[in-house]
JSON list of C-alpha atoms and ligand atoms in Angstrom, two decimals:
[
{"chain": "Y", "resi": 23, "resn": "UNK", "atom": "CA", "xyz": [-41.33, 19.53, -25.95]},
{"chain": "Y", "resi": 24, "resn": "UNK", "atom": "CA", "xyz": [-39.00, 18.02, -28.60]},
{"chain": "Y", "resi": 25, "resn": "UNK", "atom": "CA", "xyz": [-40.50, 14.64, -29.44]},
{"chain": "Y", "resi": 26, "resn": "UNK", "atom": "CA", "xyz": [-38.87, 11.74, -31.25]},
{"chain": "Y", "resi": 27, "resn": "UNK", "atom": "CA", "xyz": [-41.10, 8.82, -32.42]},
{"chain": "Y", "resi": 28, "resn": "UNK", "atom": "CA", "xyz": [-39.92, 5.28, -33.07]},
{"chain": "Y", "resi": 29, "resn": "UNK", "atom": "CA", "xyz": [-41.82, 3.01, -35.34]},
{"chain": "Y", "resi": 30, "resn": "UNK", "atom": "CA", "xyz": [-41.43, -0.43, -36.99]},
{"chain": "Y", "resi": 31, "resn": "UNK", "atom": "CA", "xyz": [-44.57, -0.55, -39.26]},
{"chain": "Y", "resi": 32, "resn": "UNK", "atom": "CA", "xyz": [-47.83, 1.14, -40.17]},
{"chain": "Y", "resi": 33, "resn": "UNK", "atom": "CA", "xyz": [-47.37, 4.22, -38.07]},
{"chain": "Y", "resi": 34, "resn": "UNK", "atom": "CA", "xyz": [-50.99, 5.13, -37.24]},
{"chain": "Y", "resi": 35, "resn": "UNK", "atom": "CA", "xyz": [-50.24, 6.07, -33.70]},
{"chain": "Y", "resi": 36, "resn": "UNK", "atom": "CA", "xyz": [-47.34, 8.07, -34.91]},
{"chain": "Y", "resi": 37, "resn": "UNK", "atom": "CA", "xyz": [-49.47, 10.01, -37.38]},
{"chain": "Y", "resi": 38, "resn": "UNK", "atom": "CA", "xyz": [-52.00, 10.68, -34.57]},
{"chain": "Y", "resi": 39, "resn": "UNK", "atom": "CA", "xyz": [-49.22, 12.31, -32.58]},
{"chain": "Y", "resi": 40, "resn": "UNK", "atom": "CA", "xyz": [-47.77, 14.32, -35.39]},
{"chain": "Y", "resi": 41, "resn": "UNK", "atom": "CA", "xyz": [-51.08, 15.69, -36.46]},
{"chain": "Y", "resi": 42, "resn": "UNK", "atom": "CA", "xyz": [-52.07, 16.51, -32.80]},
{"chain": "Y", "resi": 43, "resn": "UNK", "atom": "CA", "xyz": [-48.81, 18.38, -32.49]},
{"chain": "Y", "resi": 44, "resn": "UNK", "atom": "CA", "xyz": [-49.28, 20.25, -35.78]},
{"chain": "Y", "resi": 45, "resn": "UNK", "atom": "CA", "xyz": [-52.84, 21.38, -34.86]},
{"chain": "Y", "resi": 46, "resn": "UNK", "atom": "CA", "xyz": [-51.67, 22.37, -31.36]},
{"chain": "Y", "resi": 47, "resn": "UNK", "atom": "CA", "xyz": [-53.80, 19.73, -29.56]},
{"chain": "Y", "resi": 48, "resn": "UNK", "atom": "CA", "xyz": [-50.45, 18.81, -28.08]},
{"chain": "Y", "resi": 49, "resn": "UNK", "atom": "CA", "xyz": [-49.17, 22.28, -27.18]},
{"chain": "Y", "resi": 50, "resn": "UNK", "atom": "CA", "xyz": [-45.77, 23.78, -27.47]},
{"chain": "Y", "resi": 51, "resn": "UNK", "atom": "CA", "xyz": [-44.21, 20.79, -29.05]},
{"chain": "Y", "resi": 52, "resn": "UNK", "atom": "CA", "xyz": [-42.45, 19.56, -32.29]},
{"chain": "Y", "resi": 53, "resn": "UNK", "atom": "CA", "xyz": [-41.99, 16.05, -33.64]},
{"chain": "Y", "resi": 54, "resn": "UNK", "atom": "CA", "xyz": [-38.37, 16.44, -34.62]},
{"chain": "Y", "resi": 55, "resn": "UNK", "atom": "CA", "xyz": [-37.72, 12.98, -35.93]},
{"chain": "Y", "resi": 56, "resn": "UNK", "atom": "CA", "xyz": [-39.38, 9.70, -36.87]},
{"chain": "Y", "resi": 57, "resn": "UNK", "atom": "CA", "xyz": [-37.13, 6.78, -36.60]},
{"chain": "Y", "resi": 58, "resn": "UNK", "atom": "CA", "xyz": [-37.59, 3.18, -37.79]},
{"chain": "Y", "resi": 59, "resn": "UNK", "atom": "CA", "xyz": [-35.66, 0.07, -37.36]},
{"chain": "Y", "resi": 60, "resn": "UNK", "atom": "CA", "xyz": [-37.39, -1.32, -40.52]},
{"chain": "Y", "resi": 61, "resn": "UNK", "atom": "CA", "xyz": [-36.45, 0.32, -43.89]},
{"chain": "Y", "resi": 62, "resn": "UNK", "atom": "CA", "xyz": [-39.78, -0.58, -45.46]},
{"chain": "Y", "resi": 63, "resn": "UNK", "atom": "CA", "xyz": [-42.03, 0.65, -42.58]},
{"chain": "Y", "resi": 64, "resn": "UNK", "atom": "CA", "xyz": [-45.17, 2.08, -44.19]},
{"chain": "Y", "resi": 65, "resn": "UNK", "atom": "CA", "xyz": [-45.12, 4.86, -41.50]},
{"chain": "Y", "resi": 66, "resn": "UNK", "atom": "CA", "xyz": [-41.91, 6.40, -42.95]},
{"chain": "Y", "resi": 67, "resn": "UNK", "atom": "CA", "xyz": [-43.73, 7.76, -45.95]},
{"chain": "Y", "resi": 68, "resn": "UNK", "atom": "CA", "xyz": [-46.57, 9.09, -43.76]},
{"chain": "Y", "resi": 69, "resn": "UNK", "atom": "CA", "xyz": [-44.01, 10.96, -41.75]},
{"chain": "Y", "resi": 70, "resn": "UNK", "atom": "CA", "xyz": [-42.33, 12.43, -44.79]},
{"chain": "Y", "resi": 71, "resn": "UNK", "atom": "CA", "xyz": [-45.70, 13.58, -46.14]},
{"chain": "Y", "resi": 72, "resn": "UNK", "atom": "CA", "xyz": [-46.12, 15.45, -42.94]},
{"chain": "Y", "resi": 73, "resn": "UNK", "atom": "CA", "xyz": [-42.76, 17.10, -43.38]},
{"chain": "Y", "resi": 74, "resn": "UNK", "atom": "CA", "xyz": [-41.08, 15.29, -40.52]},
{"chain": "Y", "resi": 75, "resn": "UNK", "atom": "CA", "xyz": [-37.45, 14.23, -40.81]},
{"chain": "Y", "resi": 76, "resn": "UNK", "atom": "CA", "xyz": [-37.13, 10.37, -40.96]},
{"chain": "Y", "resi": 77, "resn": "UNK", "atom": "CA", "xyz": [-34.12, 8.32, -40.02]},
{"chain": "Y", "resi": 78, "resn": "UNK", "atom": "CA", "xyz": [-33.73, 4.53, -40.61]},
{"chain": "Y", "resi": 79, "resn": "UNK", "atom": "CA", "xyz": [-31.49, 2.64, -38.27]},
{"chain": "Y", "resi": 80, "resn": "UNK", "atom": "CA", "xyz": [-31.64, -0.85, -39.57]},
{"chain": "Y", "resi": 81, "resn": "UNK", "atom": "CA", "xyz": [-31.93, -3.55, -36.97]},
{"chain": "Y", "resi": 82, "resn": "UNK", "atom": "CA", "xyz": [-30.95, -6.49, -39.16]},
{"chain": "Y", "resi": 83, "resn": "UNK", "atom": "CA", "xyz": [-27.80, -8.16, -38.16]},
{"chain": "Y", "resi": 84, "resn": "UNK", "atom": "CA", "xyz": [-26.87, -5.87, -35.30]},
{"chain": "Y", "resi": 85, "resn": "UNK", "atom": "CA", "xyz": [-26.71, -6.54, -31.67]},
{"chain": "Y", "resi": 86, "resn": "UNK", "atom": "CA", "xyz": [-29.23, -4.64, -29.55]},
{"chain": "Y", "resi": 87, "resn": "UNK", "atom": "CA", "xyz": [-26.55, -2.58, -27.65]},
{"chain": "Y", "resi": 88, "resn": "UNK", "atom": "CA", "xyz": [-24.98, -1.33, -30.84]},
{"chain": "Y", "resi": 89, "resn": "UNK", "atom": "CA", "xyz": [-28.41, -0.70, -32.61]},
{"chain": "Y", "resi": 90, "resn": "UNK", "atom": "CA", "xyz": [-29.69, 1.28, -29.57]},
{"chain": "Y", "resi": 91, "resn": "UNK", "atom": "CA", "xyz": [-26.54, 3.30, -29.16]},
{"chain": "Y", "resi": 92, "resn": "UNK", "atom": "CA", "xyz": [-26.91, 4.54, -32.72]},
{"chain": "Y", "resi": 93, "resn": "UNK", "atom": "CA", "xyz": [-30.58, 5.40, -32.15]},
{"chain": "Y", "resi": 94, "resn": "UNK", "atom": "CA", "xyz": [-29.72, 7.20, -28.97]},
{"chain": "Y", "resi": 95, "resn": "UNK", "atom": "CA", "xyz": [-27.08, 9.15, -30.75]},
{"chain": "Y", "resi": 96, "resn": "UNK", "atom": "CA", "xyz": [-29.49, 10.38, -33.36]},
{"chain": "Y", "resi": 97, "resn": "UNK", "atom": "CA", "xyz": [-32.13, 11.33, -30.78]},
{"chain": "Y", "resi": 98, "resn": "UNK", "atom": "CA", "xyz": [-29.52, 13.21, -28.70]},
{"chain": "Y", "resi": 99, "resn": "UNK", "atom": "CA", "xyz": [-28.25, 14.90, -31.81]},
{"chain": "Y", "resi": 100, "resn": "UNK", "atom": "CA", "xyz": [-31.66, 16.42, -32.28]},
{"chain": "Y", "resi": 101, "resn": "UNK", "atom": "CA", "xyz": [-32.15, 17.30, -28.54]},
{"chain": "Y", "resi": 102, "resn": "UNK", "atom": "CA", "xyz": [-35.09, 15.04, -28.19]},
{"chain": "Y", "resi": 103, "resn": "UNK", "atom": "CA", "xyz": [-36.73, 15.40, -24.79]},
{"chain": "Y", "resi": 104, "resn": "UNK", "atom": "CA", "xyz": [-39.44, 12.76, -25.08]},
{"chain": "Y", "resi": 105, "resn": "UNK", "atom": "CA", "xyz": [-39.30, 9.42, -26.96]},
{"chain": "Y", "resi": 106, "resn": "UNK", "atom": "CA", "xyz": [-42.59, 7.92, -28.01]},
{"chain": "Y", "resi": 107, "resn": "UNK", "atom": "CA", "xyz": [-42.59, 4.24, -29.11]},
{"chain": "Y", "resi": 108, "resn": "UNK", "atom": "CA", "xyz": [-45.47, 3.66, -31.55]},
{"chain": "Y", "resi": 109, "resn": "UNK", "atom": "CA", "xyz": [-45.45, 0.04, -32.72]},
{"chain": "Y", "resi": 110, "resn": "UNK", "atom": "CA", "xyz": [-41.67, -0.13, -32.15]},
{"chain": "Y", "resi": 111, "resn": "UNK", "atom": "CA", "xyz": [-41.00, -3.77, -32.16]},
{"chain": "Y", "resi": 112, "resn": "UNK", "atom": "CA", "xyz": [-37.68, -4.10, -30.36]},
{"chain": "Y", "resi": 113, "resn": "UNK", "atom": "CA", "xyz": [-37.17, -4.20, -26.65]},
{"chain": "Y", "resi": 114, "resn": "UNK", "atom": "CA", "xyz": [-34.93, -1.36, -25.51]},
{"chain": "Y", "resi": 115, "resn": "UNK", "atom": "CA", "xyz": [-31.62, -1.99, -23.84]},
{"chain": "Y", "resi": 116, "resn": "UNK", "atom": "CA", "xyz": [-30.88, -0.69, -20.32]},
{"chain": "Y", "resi": 117, "resn": "UNK", "atom": "CA", "xyz": [-28.44, 1.78, -21.83]},
{"chain": "Y", "resi": 118, "resn": "UNK", "atom": "CA", "xyz": [-31.29, 3.29, -24.03]},
{"chain": "Y", "resi": 119, "resn": "UNK", "atom": "CA", "xyz": [-33.61, 3.47, -21.13]},
{"chain": "Y", "resi": 120, "resn": "UNK", "atom": "CA", "xyz": [-31.09, 5.09, -18.87]},
{"chain": "Y", "resi": 121, "resn": "UNK", "atom": "CA", "xyz": [-30.04, 7.58, -21.63]},
{"chain": "Y", "resi": 122, "resn": "UNK", "atom": "CA", "xyz": [-33.69, 8.94, -21.50]},
{"chain": "Y", "resi": 123, "resn": "UNK", "atom": "CA", "xyz": [-34.57, 8.08, -17.99]},
{"chain": "Y", "resi": 124, "resn": "UNK", "atom": "CA", "xyz": [-38.26, 8.59, -17.45]},
{"chain": "Y", "resi": 125, "resn": "UNK", "atom": "CA", "xyz": [-38.66, 10.10, -20.81]},
{"chain": "Y", "resi": 126, "resn": "UNK", "atom": "CA", "xyz": [-39.76, 7.18, -22.92]},
{"chain": "Y", "resi": 127, "resn": "UNK", "atom": "CA", "xyz": [-43.35, 6.16, -23.47]},
{"chain": "Y", "resi": 128, "resn": "UNK", "atom": "CA", "xyz": [-45.13, 3.47, -25.15]},
{"chain": "Y", "resi": 129, "resn": "UNK", "atom": "CA", "xyz": [-48.68, 2.42, -26.26]},
{"chain": "Y", "resi": 130, "resn": "UNK", "atom": "CA", "xyz": [-49.97, -1.10, -25.94]},
{"chain": "Y", "resi": 131, "resn": "UNK", "atom": "CA", "xyz": [-53.30, -2.48, -27.06]},
{"chain": "Y", "resi": 132, "resn": "UNK", "atom": "CA", "xyz": [-54.42, -4.03, -23.69]},
{"chain": "Y", "resi": 133, "resn": "UNK", "atom": "CA", "xyz": [-55.04, -3.02, -20.17]},
{"chain": "Y", "resi": 134, "resn": "UNK", "atom": "CA", "xyz": [-51.66, -3.70, -18.83]},
{"chain": "Y", "resi": 135, "resn": "UNK", "atom": "CA", "xyz": [-50.47, -5.70, -16.78]},
{"chain": "Y", "resi": 136, "resn": "UNK", "atom": "CA", "xyz": [-52.85, -7.99, -18.66]},
{"chain": "Y", "resi": 137, "resn": "UNK", "atom": "CA", "xyz": [-51.84, -9.31, -22.09]},
{"chain": "Y", "resi": 138, "resn": "UNK", "atom": "CA", "xyz": [-48.31, -7.94, -22.67]},
{"chain": "Y", "resi": 139, "resn": "UNK", "atom": "CA", "xyz": [-46.39, -8.93, -25.72]},
{"chain": "Y", "resi": 140, "resn": "UNK", "atom": "CA", "xyz": [-47.50, -9.71, -29.27]},
{"chain": "Y", "resi": 141, "resn": "UNK", "atom": "CA", "xyz": [-51.05, -9.83, -30.56]},
{"chain": "Y", "resi": 142, "resn": "UNK", "atom": "CA", "xyz": [-52.48, -8.45, -27.38]},
{"chain": "Y", "resi": 143, "resn": "UNK", "atom": "CA", "xyz": [-55.97, -7.91, -28.85]},
{"chain": "Y", "resi": 144, "resn": "UNK", "atom": "CA", "xyz": [-56.17, -11.55, -29.85]},
{"chain": "Y", "resi": 145, "resn": "UNK", "atom": "CA", "xyz": [-54.83, -12.70, -26.55]},
{"chain": "Y", "resi": 146, "resn": "UNK", "atom": "CA", "xyz": [-57.73, -10.81, -24.86]},
{"chain": "Y", "resi": 147, "resn": "UNK", "atom": "CA", "xyz": [-60.25, -12.09, -27.38]},
{"chain": "Y", "resi": 148, "resn": "UNK", "atom": "CA", "xyz": [-59.13, -15.68, -26.99]},
{"chain": "Y", "resi": 149, "resn": "UNK", "atom": "CA", "xyz": [-59.11, -15.37, -23.18]},
{"chain": "Y", "resi": 150, "resn": "UNK", "atom": "CA", "xyz": [-62.88, -14.54, -23.40]},
{"chain": "Y", "resi": 151, "resn": "UNK", "atom": "CA", "xyz": [-62.61, -11.49, -21.25]},
{"chain": "Y", "resi": 152, "resn": "UNK", "atom": "CA", "xyz": [-65.47, -8.89, -21.57]},
{"chain": "Y", "resi": 153, "resn": "UNK", "atom": "CA", "xyz": [-63.34, -5.76, -21.34]},
{"chain": "Y", "resi": 154, "resn": "UNK", "atom": "CA", "xyz": [-59.89, -4.99, -22.67]},
{"chain": "Y", "resi": 155, "resn": "UNK", "atom": "CA", "xyz": [-58.48, -1.68, -23.85]},
{"chain": "Y", "resi": 156, "resn": "UNK", "atom": "CA", "xyz": [-55.18, 0.16, -24.33]},
{"chain": "Y", "resi": 157, "resn": "UNK", "atom": "CA", "xyz": [-52.51, 1.60, -22.03]},
{"chain": "Y", "resi": 158, "resn": "UNK", "atom": "CA", "xyz": [-49.89, 4.35, -22.33]},
{"chain": "Y", "resi": 159, "resn": "UNK", "atom": "CA", "xyz": [-46.95, 3.69, -20.00]},
{"chain": "Y", "resi": 160, "resn": "UNK", "atom": "CA", "xyz": [-43.45, 4.71, -19.22]},
{"chain": "Y", "resi": 161, "resn": "UNK", "atom": "CA", "xyz": [-40.90, 2.32, -20.59]},
{"chain": "Y", "resi": 162, "resn": "UNK", "atom": "CA", "xyz": [-38.31, 0.28, -18.76]},
{"chain": "Y", "resi": 163, "resn": "UNK", "atom": "CA", "xyz": [-36.24, -2.66, -19.88]},
{"chain": "Y", "resi": 164, "resn": "UNK", "atom": "CA", "xyz": [-39.06, -5.14, -19.46]},
{"chain": "Y", "resi": 165, "resn": "UNK", "atom": "CA", "xyz": [-41.64, -5.88, -22.17]},
{"chain": "Y", "resi": 166, "resn": "UNK", "atom": "CA", "xyz": [-44.74, -3.71, -22.00]},
{"chain": "Y", "resi": 167, "resn": "UNK", "atom": "CA", "xyz": [-43.87, -2.73, -18.42]},
{"chain": "Y", "resi": 168, "resn": "UNK", "atom": "CA", "xyz": [-43.46, 0.40, -16.34]},
{"chain": "Y", "resi": 169, "resn": "UNK", "atom": "CA", "xyz": [-45.59, 3.04, -14.64]},
{"chain": "Y", "resi": 170, "resn": "UNK", "atom": "CA", "xyz": [-49.09, 3.61, -16.34]},
{"chain": "Y", "resi": 171, "resn": "UNK", "atom": "CA", "xyz": [-49.90, 7.02, -17.55]},
{"chain": "Y", "resi": 172, "resn": "UNK", "atom": "CA", "xyz": [-53.35, 6.47, -18.94]},
{"chain": "Y", "resi": 173, "resn": "UNK", "atom": "CA", "xyz": [-55.64, 3.61, -19.75]},
{"chain": "Y", "resi": 174, "resn": "UNK", "atom": "CA", "xyz": [-58.89, 3.37, -21.73]},
{"chain": "Y", "resi": 175, "resn": "UNK", "atom": "CA", "xyz": [-61.35, 0.47, -21.57]},
{"chain": "Y", "resi": 176, "resn": "UNK", "atom": "CA", "xyz": [-62.87, -1.07, -24.68]},
{"chain": "Y", "resi": 177, "resn": "UNK", "atom": "CA", "xyz": [-65.80, -3.46, -24.29]},
{"chain": "Y", "resi": 178, "resn": "UNK", "atom": "CA", "xyz": [-65.73, -6.85, -26.21]},
{"chain": "Y", "resi": 179, "resn": "UNK", "atom": "CA", "xyz": [-69.09, -7.54, -27.84]},
{"chain": "Y", "resi": 180, "resn": "UNK", "atom": "CA", "xyz": [-70.52, -10.95, -28.68]},
{"chain": "Y", "resi": 181, "resn": "UNK", "atom": "CA", "xyz": [-70.45, -10.21, -32.35]},
{"chain": "Y", "resi": 182, "resn": "UNK", "atom": "CA", "xyz": [-66.70, -9.11, -32.30]},
{"chain": "Y", "resi": 183, "resn": "UNK", "atom": "CA", "xyz": [-64.02, -10.86, -34.10]},
{"chain": "Y", "resi": 184, "resn": "UNK", "atom": "CA", "xyz": [-60.34, -10.44, -33.09]},
{"chain": "Y", "resi": 185, "resn": "UNK", "atom": "CA", "xyz": [-60.04, -8.01, -36.09]},
{"chain": "Y", "resi": 186, "resn": "UNK", "atom": "CA", "xyz": [-63.08, -5.88, -35.22]},
{"chain": "Y", "resi": 187, "resn": "UNK", "atom": "CA", "xyz": [-61.88, -5.71, -31.71]},
{"chain": "Y", "resi": 188, "resn": "UNK", "atom": "CA", "xyz": [-58.38, -4.68, -32.78]},
{"chain": "Y", "resi": 189, "resn": "UNK", "atom": "CA", "xyz": [-59.88, -1.91, -34.95]},
{"chain": "Y", "resi": 190, "resn": "UNK", "atom": "CA", "xyz": [-62.01, -0.55, -32.13]},
{"chain": "Y", "resi": 191, "resn": "UNK", "atom": "CA", "xyz": [-58.99, -0.58, -29.73]},
{"chain": "Y", "resi": 192, "resn": "UNK", "atom": "CA", "xyz": [-56.81, 1.19, -32.35]},
{"chain": "Y", "resi": 193, "resn": "UNK", "atom": "CA", "xyz": [-59.34, 4.06, -32.59]},
{"chain": "Y", "resi": 194, "resn": "UNK", "atom": "CA", "xyz": [-59.02, 4.44, -28.87]},
{"chain": "Y", "resi": 195, "resn": "UNK", "atom": "CA", "xyz": [-55.26, 4.21, -28.94]},
{"chain": "Y", "resi": 196, "resn": "UNK", "atom": "CA", "xyz": [-55.05, 7.20, -31.22]},
{"chain": "Y", "resi": 197, "resn": "UNK", "atom": "CA", "xyz": [-57.00, 9.33, -28.76]},
{"chain": "Y", "resi": 198, "resn": "UNK", "atom": "CA", "xyz": [-55.31, 7.94, -25.60]},
{"chain": "Y", "resi": 199, "resn": "UNK", "atom": "CA", "xyz": [-51.85, 8.42, -26.94]},
{"chain": "Y", "resi": 200, "resn": "UNK", "atom": "CA", "xyz": [-52.53, 12.11, -27.78]},
{"chain": "Y", "resi": 201, "resn": "UNK", "atom": "CA", "xyz": [-54.16, 12.64, -24.37]},
{"chain": "Y", "resi": 202, "resn": "UNK", "atom": "CA", "xyz": [-51.17, 11.00, -22.58]},
{"chain": "Y", "resi": 203, "resn": "UNK", "atom": "CA", "xyz": [-48.56, 13.02, -24.34]},
{"chain": "Y", "resi": 204, "resn": "UNK", "atom": "CA", "xyz": [-50.58, 16.26, -23.79]},
{"chain": "Y", "resi": 205, "resn": "UNK", "atom": "CA", "xyz": [-50.74, 15.48, -20.22]},
{"chain": "Y", "resi": 206, "resn": "UNK", "atom": "CA", "xyz": [-47.04, 14.92, -20.07]},
{"chain": "Y", "resi": 207, "resn": "UNK", "atom": "CA", "xyz": [-46.42, 18.20, -21.95]},
{"chain": "Y", "resi": 208, "resn": "UNK", "atom": "CA", "xyz": [-48.78, 20.18, -19.84]},
{"chain": "Y", "resi": 209, "resn": "UNK", "atom": "CA", "xyz": [-47.38, 18.74, -16.62]},
{"chain": "Y", "resi": 210, "resn": "UNK", "atom": "CA", "xyz": [-43.73, 18.29, -17.55]},
{"chain": "Y", "resi": 211, "resn": "UNK", "atom": "CA", "xyz": [-42.25, 19.73, -14.29]},
{"chain": "Y", "resi": 212, "resn": "UNK", "atom": "CA", "xyz": [-44.21, 17.17, -12.34]},
{"chain": "Y", "resi": 213, "resn": "UNK", "atom": "CA", "xyz": [-43.70, 14.11, -14.64]},
{"chain": "Y", "resi": 214, "resn": "UNK", "atom": "CA", "xyz": [-40.18, 14.73, -15.57]},
{"chain": "Y", "resi": 215, "resn": "UNK", "atom": "CA", "xyz": [-38.90, 15.41, -12.02]},
{"chain": "Y", "resi": 216, "resn": "UNK", "atom": "CA", "xyz": [-40.66, 13.28, -9.44]},
{"chain": "Y", "resi": 217, "resn": "UNK", "atom": "CA", "xyz": [-42.87, 10.62, -10.94]},
{"chain": "Y", "resi": 218, "resn": "UNK", "atom": "CA", "xyz": [-40.26, 9.53, -13.31]},
{"chain": "Y", "resi": 219, "resn": "UNK", "atom": "CA", "xyz": [-38.04, 8.19, -10.52]},
{"chain": "Y", "resi": 220, "resn": "UNK", "atom": "CA", "xyz": [-40.43, 5.64, -9.45]},
{"chain": "Y", "resi": 221, "resn": "UNK", "atom": "CA", "xyz": [-40.51, 2.12, -10.89]},
{"chain": "Y", "resi": 222, "resn": "UNK", "atom": "CA", "xyz": [-43.60, 0.05, -11.47]},
{"chain": "N", "resi": 12, "resn": "GRF", "atom": "C1", "xyz": [-50.51, -0.55, -31.99]},
{"chain": "N", "resi": 12, "resn": "GRF", "atom": "O1", "xyz": [-51.60, -1.48, -31.69]},
{"chain": "N", "resi": 12, "resn": "GRF", "atom": "C2", "xyz": [-49.69, -0.25, -30.76]},
{"chain": "N", "resi": 12, "resn": "GRF", "atom": "O2", "xyz": [-50.46, -0.40, -29.62]},
{"chain": "N", "resi": 12, "resn": "GRF", "atom": "C3", "xyz": [-48.74, -1.55, -30.64]},
{"chain": "N", "resi": 12, "resn": "GRF", "atom": "O3", "xyz": [-48.34, -1.75, -32.00]},
{"chain": "N", "resi": 12, "resn": "GRF", "atom": "C4", "xyz": [-49.45, -1.25, -32.90]},
{"chain": "N", "resi": 12, "resn": "GRF", "atom": "C5", "xyz": [-48.80, -0.24, -33.80]},
{"chain": "N", "resi": 12, "resn": "GRF", "atom": "O4", "xyz": [-49.76, 0.27, -34.75]},
{"chain": "N", "resi": 12, "resn": "GRF", "atom": "N1", "xyz": [-47.68, -1.29, -29.81]},
{"chain": "N", "resi": 12, "resn": "GRF", "atom": "P1", "xyz": [-49.42, 1.60, -35.56]},
{"chain": "N", "resi": 12, "resn": "GRF", "atom": "O5", "xyz": [-48.08, 1.30, -36.27]},
{"chain": "N", "resi": 12, "resn": "GRF", "atom": "O6", "xyz": [-49.27, 2.62, -34.61]},
{"chain": "N", "resi": 12, "resn": "GRF", "atom": "O7", "xyz": [-50.41, 1.69, -36.60]}
]
């Protein structure tokens, strides 16, 4: 599977995926490009250190449709088959979603449909729930929405702070994203033919 990863920042989920591909934990795959809408994203250097090509398509001052069209062009140029959003902070246009129909996935630090949007770990913490977690899901045009691929629960302890909780969720995110992409790669006929046609 030819994988393209989109980031906007730190890139820890991206490096988890790149490393899993390199070690064969995600089989028969290559991360062919890491793209960022933020030129200063810390993840870009981490991708380069791992020998992965990086492309910056700056978001600043551009309409979503124009920005997305350029990203799609770069992904298609490299024959990307699966797009992984990993802390990518811009909602995708319908044109982008349609260009890779059923082939875009995202990771989110809550048990969706609970706590979509920014700061999901803090949202869960402030809501006082006892269990939250993370979700890998197919992407549509709505924020943190689309068919769920895998979820992992994370317990919230009495001694937790929003930060300690976020750190524990992040550890699980890295494992879950690798598991989900491996599942897609190993079952690609099933996922990329049938299930992808459904909507959440
Ligand atoms: C992660 O918590 C991810 O779930 C969310 O944004 C954060 C990105 O972190 N979508 P990183 O850039 O992967 O370290």
